[in-house]
Short mmCIF file of C-alpha atoms and ligand atoms in Angstrom, two decimals:
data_model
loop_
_atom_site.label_atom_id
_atom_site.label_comp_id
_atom_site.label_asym_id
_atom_site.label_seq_id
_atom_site.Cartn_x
_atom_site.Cartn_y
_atom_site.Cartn_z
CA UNK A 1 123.48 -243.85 -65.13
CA UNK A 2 127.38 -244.64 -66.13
CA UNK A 3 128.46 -242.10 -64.47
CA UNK A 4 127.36 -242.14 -61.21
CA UNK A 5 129.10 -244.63 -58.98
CA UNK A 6 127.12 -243.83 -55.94
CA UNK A 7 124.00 -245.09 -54.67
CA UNK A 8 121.49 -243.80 -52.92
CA UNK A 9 120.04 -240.90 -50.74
CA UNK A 10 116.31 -241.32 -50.39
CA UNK A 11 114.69 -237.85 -50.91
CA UNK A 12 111.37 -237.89 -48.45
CA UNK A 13 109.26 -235.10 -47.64
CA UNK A 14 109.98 -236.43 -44.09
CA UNK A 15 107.70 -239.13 -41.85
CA UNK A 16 104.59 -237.40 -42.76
CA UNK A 17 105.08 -238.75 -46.61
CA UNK A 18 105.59 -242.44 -44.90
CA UNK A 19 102.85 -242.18 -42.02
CA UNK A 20 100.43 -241.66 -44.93
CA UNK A 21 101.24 -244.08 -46.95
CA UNK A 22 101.02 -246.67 -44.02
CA UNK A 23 97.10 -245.48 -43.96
CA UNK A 24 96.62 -244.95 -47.90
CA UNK A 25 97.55 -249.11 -47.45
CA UNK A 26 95.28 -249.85 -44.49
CA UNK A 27 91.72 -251.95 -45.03
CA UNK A 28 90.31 -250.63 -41.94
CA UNK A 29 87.12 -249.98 -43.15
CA UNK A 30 85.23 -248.71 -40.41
CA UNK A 31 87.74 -245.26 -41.23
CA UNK A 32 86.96 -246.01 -45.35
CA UNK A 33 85.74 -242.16 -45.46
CA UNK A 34 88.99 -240.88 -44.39
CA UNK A 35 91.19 -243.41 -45.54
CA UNK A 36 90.89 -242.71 -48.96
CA UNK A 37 91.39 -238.82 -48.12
CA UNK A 38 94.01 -239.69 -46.99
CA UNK A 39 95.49 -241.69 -49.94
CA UNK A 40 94.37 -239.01 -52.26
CA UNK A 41 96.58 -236.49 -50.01
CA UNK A 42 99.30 -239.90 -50.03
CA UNK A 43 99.17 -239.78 -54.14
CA UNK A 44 100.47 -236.38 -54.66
CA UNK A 45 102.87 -236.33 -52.01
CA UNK A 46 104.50 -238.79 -53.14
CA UNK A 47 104.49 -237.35 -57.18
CA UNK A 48 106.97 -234.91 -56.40
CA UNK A 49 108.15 -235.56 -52.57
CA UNK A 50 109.58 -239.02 -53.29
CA UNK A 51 112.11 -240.15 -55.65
CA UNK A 52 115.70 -241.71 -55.59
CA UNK A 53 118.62 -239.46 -55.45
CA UNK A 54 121.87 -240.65 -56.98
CA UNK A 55 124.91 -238.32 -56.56
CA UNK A 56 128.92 -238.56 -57.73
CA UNK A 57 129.59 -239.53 -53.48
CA UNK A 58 126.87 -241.40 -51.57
CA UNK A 59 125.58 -239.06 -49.11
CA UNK A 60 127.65 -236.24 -50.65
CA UNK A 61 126.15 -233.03 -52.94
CA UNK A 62 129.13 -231.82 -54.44
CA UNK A 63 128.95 -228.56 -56.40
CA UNK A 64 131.11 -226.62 -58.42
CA UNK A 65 132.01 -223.19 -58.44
CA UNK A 66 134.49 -220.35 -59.17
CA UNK A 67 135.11 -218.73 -55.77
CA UNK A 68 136.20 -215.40 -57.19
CA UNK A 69 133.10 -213.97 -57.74
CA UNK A 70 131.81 -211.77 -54.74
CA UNK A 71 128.97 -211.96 -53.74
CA UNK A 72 127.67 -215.25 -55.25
CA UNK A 73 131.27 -216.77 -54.00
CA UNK A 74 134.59 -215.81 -52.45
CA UNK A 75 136.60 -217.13 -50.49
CA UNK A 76 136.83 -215.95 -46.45
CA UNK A 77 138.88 -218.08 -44.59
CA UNK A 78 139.72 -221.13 -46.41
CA UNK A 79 135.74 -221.11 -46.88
CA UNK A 80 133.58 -221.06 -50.02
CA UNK A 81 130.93 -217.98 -49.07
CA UNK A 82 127.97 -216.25 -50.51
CA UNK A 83 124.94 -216.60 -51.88
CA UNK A 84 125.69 -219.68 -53.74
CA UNK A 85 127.65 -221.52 -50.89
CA UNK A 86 124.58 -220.77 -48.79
CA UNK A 87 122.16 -222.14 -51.05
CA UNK A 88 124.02 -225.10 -51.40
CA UNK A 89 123.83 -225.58 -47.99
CA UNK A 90 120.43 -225.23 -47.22
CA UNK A 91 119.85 -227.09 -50.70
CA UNK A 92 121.94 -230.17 -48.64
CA UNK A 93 120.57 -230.12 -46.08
CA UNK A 94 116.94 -230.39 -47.66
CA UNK A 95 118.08 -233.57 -49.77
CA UNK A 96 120.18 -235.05 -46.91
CA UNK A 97 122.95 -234.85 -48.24
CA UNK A 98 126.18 -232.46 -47.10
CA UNK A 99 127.01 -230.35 -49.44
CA UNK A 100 130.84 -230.04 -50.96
CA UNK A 101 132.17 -227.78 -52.86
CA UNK A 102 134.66 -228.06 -55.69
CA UNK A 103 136.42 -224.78 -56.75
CA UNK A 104 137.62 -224.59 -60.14
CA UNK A 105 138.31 -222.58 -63.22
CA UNK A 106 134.42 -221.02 -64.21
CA UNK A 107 134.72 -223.17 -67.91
CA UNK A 108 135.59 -226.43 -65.80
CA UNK A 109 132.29 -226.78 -64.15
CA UNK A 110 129.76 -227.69 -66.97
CA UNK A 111 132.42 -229.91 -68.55
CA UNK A 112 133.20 -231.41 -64.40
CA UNK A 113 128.55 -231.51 -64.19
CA UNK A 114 128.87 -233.92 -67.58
CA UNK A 115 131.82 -235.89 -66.93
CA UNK A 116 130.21 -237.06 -63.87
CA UNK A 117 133.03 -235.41 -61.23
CA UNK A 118 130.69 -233.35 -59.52
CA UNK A 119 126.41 -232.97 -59.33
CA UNK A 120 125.67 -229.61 -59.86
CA UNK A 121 127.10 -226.20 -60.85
CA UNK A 122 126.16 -223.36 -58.65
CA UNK A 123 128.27 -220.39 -59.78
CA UNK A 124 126.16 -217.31 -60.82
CA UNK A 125 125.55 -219.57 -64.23
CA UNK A 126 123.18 -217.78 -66.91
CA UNK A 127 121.01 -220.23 -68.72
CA UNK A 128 121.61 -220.08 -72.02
CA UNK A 129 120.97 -222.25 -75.13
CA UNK A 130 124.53 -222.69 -75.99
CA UNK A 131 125.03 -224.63 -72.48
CA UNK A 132 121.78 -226.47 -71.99
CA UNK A 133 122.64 -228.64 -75.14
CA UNK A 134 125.26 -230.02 -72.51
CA UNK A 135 123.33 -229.68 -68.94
CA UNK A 136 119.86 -229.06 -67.60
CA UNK A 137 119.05 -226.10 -65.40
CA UNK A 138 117.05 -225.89 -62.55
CA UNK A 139 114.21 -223.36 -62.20
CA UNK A 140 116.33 -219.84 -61.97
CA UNK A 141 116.66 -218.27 -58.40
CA UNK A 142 118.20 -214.86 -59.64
CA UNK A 143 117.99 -212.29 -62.37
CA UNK A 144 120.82 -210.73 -63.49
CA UNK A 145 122.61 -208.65 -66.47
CA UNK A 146 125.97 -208.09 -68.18
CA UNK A 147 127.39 -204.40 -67.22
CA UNK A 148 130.30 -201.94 -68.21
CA UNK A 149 132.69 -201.19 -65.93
CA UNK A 150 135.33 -198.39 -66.76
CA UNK A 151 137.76 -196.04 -64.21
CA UNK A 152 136.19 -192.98 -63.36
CA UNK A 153 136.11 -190.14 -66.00
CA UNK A 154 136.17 -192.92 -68.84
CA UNK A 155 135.80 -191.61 -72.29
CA UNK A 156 133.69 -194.89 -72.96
CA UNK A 157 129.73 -193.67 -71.95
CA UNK A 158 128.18 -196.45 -73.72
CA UNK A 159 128.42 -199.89 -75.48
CA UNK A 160 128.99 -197.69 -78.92
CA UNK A 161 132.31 -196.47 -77.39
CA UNK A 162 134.13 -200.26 -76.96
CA UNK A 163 134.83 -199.84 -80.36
CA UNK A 164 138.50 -200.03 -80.74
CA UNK A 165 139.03 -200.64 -76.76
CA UNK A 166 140.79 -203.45 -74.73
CA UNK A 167 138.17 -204.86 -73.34
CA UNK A 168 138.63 -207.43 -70.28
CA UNK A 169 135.86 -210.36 -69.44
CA UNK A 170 136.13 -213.28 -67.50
CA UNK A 171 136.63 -216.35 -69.96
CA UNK A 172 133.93 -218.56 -70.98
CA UNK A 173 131.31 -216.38 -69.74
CA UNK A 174 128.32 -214.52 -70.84
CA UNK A 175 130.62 -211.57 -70.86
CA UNK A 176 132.85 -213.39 -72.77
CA UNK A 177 130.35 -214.13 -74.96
CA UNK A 178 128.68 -210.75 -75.41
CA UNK A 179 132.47 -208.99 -76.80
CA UNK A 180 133.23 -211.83 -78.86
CA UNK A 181 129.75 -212.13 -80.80
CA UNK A 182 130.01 -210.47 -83.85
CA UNK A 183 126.33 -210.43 -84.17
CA UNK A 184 126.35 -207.67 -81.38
CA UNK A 185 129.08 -205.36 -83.34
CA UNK A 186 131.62 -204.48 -80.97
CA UNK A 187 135.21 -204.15 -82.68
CA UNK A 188 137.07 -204.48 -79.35
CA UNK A 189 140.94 -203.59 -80.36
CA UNK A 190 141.56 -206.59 -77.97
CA UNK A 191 139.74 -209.01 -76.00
CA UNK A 192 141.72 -210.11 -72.66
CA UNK A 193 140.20 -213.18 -70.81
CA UNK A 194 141.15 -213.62 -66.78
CA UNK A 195 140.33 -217.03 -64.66
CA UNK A 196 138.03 -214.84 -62.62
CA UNK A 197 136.16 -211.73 -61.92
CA UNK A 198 138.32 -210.68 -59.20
CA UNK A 199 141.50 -210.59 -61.39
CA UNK A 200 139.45 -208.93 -64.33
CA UNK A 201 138.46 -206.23 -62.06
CA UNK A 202 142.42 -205.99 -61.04
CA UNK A 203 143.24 -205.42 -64.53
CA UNK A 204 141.20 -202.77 -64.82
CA UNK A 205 142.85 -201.02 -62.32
CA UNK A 206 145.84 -201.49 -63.21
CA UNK A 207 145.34 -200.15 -66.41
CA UNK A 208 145.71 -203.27 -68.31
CA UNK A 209 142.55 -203.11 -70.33
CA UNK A 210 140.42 -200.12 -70.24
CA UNK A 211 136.92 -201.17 -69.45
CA UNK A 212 135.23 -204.57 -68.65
CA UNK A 213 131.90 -206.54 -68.98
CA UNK A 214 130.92 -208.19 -65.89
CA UNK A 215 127.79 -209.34 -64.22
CA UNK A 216 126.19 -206.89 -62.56
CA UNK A 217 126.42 -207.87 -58.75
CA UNK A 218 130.29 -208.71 -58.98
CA UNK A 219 130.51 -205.19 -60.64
CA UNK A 220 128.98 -203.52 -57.75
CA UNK A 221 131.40 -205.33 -55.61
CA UNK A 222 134.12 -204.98 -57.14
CA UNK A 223 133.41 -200.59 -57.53
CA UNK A 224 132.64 -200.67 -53.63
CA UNK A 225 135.60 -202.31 -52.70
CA UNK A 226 138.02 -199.97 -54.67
CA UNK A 227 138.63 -196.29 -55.25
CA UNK A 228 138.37 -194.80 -59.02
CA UNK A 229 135.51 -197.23 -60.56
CA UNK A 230 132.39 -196.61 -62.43
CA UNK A 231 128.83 -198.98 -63.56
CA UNK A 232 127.74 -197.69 -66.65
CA UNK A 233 123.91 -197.09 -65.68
CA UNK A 234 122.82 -199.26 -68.88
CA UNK A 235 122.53 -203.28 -68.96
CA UNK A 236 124.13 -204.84 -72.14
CA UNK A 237 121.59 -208.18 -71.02
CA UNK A 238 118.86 -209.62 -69.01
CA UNK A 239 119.90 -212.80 -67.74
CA UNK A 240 119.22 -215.89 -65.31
CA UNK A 241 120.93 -217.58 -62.72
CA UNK A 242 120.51 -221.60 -61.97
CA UNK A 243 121.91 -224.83 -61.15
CA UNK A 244 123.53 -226.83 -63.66
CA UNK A 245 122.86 -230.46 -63.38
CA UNK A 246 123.71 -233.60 -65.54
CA UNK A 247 121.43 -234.54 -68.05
CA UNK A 248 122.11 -237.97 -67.00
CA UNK A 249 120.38 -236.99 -63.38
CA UNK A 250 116.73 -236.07 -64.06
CA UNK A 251 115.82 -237.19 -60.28
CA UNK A 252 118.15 -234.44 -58.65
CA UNK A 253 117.12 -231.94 -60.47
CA UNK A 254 113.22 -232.98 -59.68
CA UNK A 255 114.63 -232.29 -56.53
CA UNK A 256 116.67 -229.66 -56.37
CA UNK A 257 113.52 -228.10 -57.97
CA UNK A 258 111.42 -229.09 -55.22
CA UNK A 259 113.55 -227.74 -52.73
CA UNK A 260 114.02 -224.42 -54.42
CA UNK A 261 109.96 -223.89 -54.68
CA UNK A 262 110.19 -224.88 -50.94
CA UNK A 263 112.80 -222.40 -49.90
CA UNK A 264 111.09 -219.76 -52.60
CA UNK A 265 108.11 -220.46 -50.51
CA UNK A 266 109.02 -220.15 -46.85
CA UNK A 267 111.08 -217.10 -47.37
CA UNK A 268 114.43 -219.18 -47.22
CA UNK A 269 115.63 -218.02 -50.69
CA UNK A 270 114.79 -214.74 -50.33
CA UNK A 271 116.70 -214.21 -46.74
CA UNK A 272 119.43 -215.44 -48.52
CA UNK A 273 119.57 -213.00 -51.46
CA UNK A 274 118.52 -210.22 -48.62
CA UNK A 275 121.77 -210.98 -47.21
CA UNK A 276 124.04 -210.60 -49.67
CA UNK A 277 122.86 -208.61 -52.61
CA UNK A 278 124.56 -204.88 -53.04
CA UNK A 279 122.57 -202.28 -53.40
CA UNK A 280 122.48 -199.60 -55.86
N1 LIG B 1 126.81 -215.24 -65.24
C1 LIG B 1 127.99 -215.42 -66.02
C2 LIG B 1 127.93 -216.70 -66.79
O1 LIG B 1 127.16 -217.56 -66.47
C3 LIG B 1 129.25 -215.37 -65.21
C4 LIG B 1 129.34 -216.36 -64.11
C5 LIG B 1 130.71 -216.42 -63.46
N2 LIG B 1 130.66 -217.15 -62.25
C6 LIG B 1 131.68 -217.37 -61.42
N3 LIG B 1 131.47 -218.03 -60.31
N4 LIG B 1 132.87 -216.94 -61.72
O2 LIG B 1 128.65 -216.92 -67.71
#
């Protein structure tokens, strides 16, 4: 653990995981019956309810993100806000920790989650191969997909016509990486990279670059926010959204998986999403 300074939040499922164990350890044994109910129920709270929680700051979840990419993040008043800000929240509060956020350029955060300057990533990340050689995911809380976006009355109608088009992505993302793989045959005349979503979608109308490849949900923000934009109706990719977390931290992950299948459970992640998602 070399790169965690900090020790220690204690993760409980709360005083019912400790109340039980005090019985599962009792030798009453006029209440023998129920006792060992009771440390049966004790045992498998305590597999996946209890475990030691080491994070960068003691008492601190601090998570990284690129605030630029409505409506997973943006900023609103000198505040991180969205659908990842509010999961990290609720994910903070559930650990007992308070949650921090770190915004920084999207291709800082995995290298920030490894170097040990922050816990997690929580940025609208796709799980892919190429980045869990570097970081573990948590279990996905969103799907997702890679669209086109072009100005209205584009002559590009599909991913056939990028072909010999300055295309604009958001660097180091699954955009990114969909334009620049050869293996899926676009012959972009250019490739421009931006530091965010926001300022891709800028370009665009500004005539900069003539189409761009964007996650779906930014897309839709970005159209309904300005005049003259189009989705192409077709997905280039099906993708996931989790949390990135240092390989070096198997017991926050453990429970930032725990908490997710909680808030999964009792409707928490789903209010969330409710709240923010555009529709069609
Ligand atoms: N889903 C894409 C990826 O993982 C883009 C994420 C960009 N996120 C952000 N907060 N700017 O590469």
């Amino acid at each position: 653990m070399k790169y965690f300074r900090a020790l220690t939040a204690v993760v409980l499922a709360g005083a019912m995981t400790l109340s039980l164990a005090a019985c599962g350890g009792s030798t009453d044994t006029a209440e023998s019956a129920d006792t060992s109910a009771e440390a049966e129920a004790t045992d498998e709270a305590s597999d996946d309810t209890e475990a030691v929680v080491t994070t960068v700051e003691e008492g601190q979840f601090i998570w990284g993100t690129n605030a630029s990419f409505p409506p997973y993040e943006s900023i609103d008043n000198n505040e991180v806000v969205g659908i990842d800000a509010d999961i990290a929240a609720e994910l903070g509060a559930r650990l007992g920790l308070e949650a921090v956020v770190e915004n920084m350029e999207f291709d800082a955060i995995i290298p920030a989650v490894t170097s040990g300057k922050i816990d997690v990533g929580i940025a609208g990340m796709t799980v892919n191969e190429e980045r869990l050689v570097n970081v573990n995911f948590s279990t996905p809380y969103v799907e997702a997909g890679q669209v086109i976006v072009v100005p209205e009355g584009s002559d590009i109608t599909s991913v056939e016509d990028l072909n010999g088009k300055i295309i604009g992505v958001q660097r180091g993302t699954t955009g990114d990486d969909y334009v620049s793989d050869a293996e899926n045959g676009i012959e972009a005349a250019e490739i421009q990279r931006f530091s965010s979503a926001v300022e891709t979608g800028q370009a665009l109308l500004s005539n900069k670059i003539e189409v761009i490849v964007i996650d779906n949900q930014p897309a839709k923000s970005i159209v309904n926010a300005n005049e003259g934009l189009e989705i192409l109706p077709e997905p280039l990719t099906s993708e996931q959204y989790a949390i990135c977390v240092s390989k070096d931290n198997e017991a926050l992950l453990d429970a930032i998986n725990a908490a997710l299948a909680d808030m999964e459970a009792d409707g928490t992640l789903q209010a969330i999403l409710d709240e923010y998602l555009v529709e069609d």
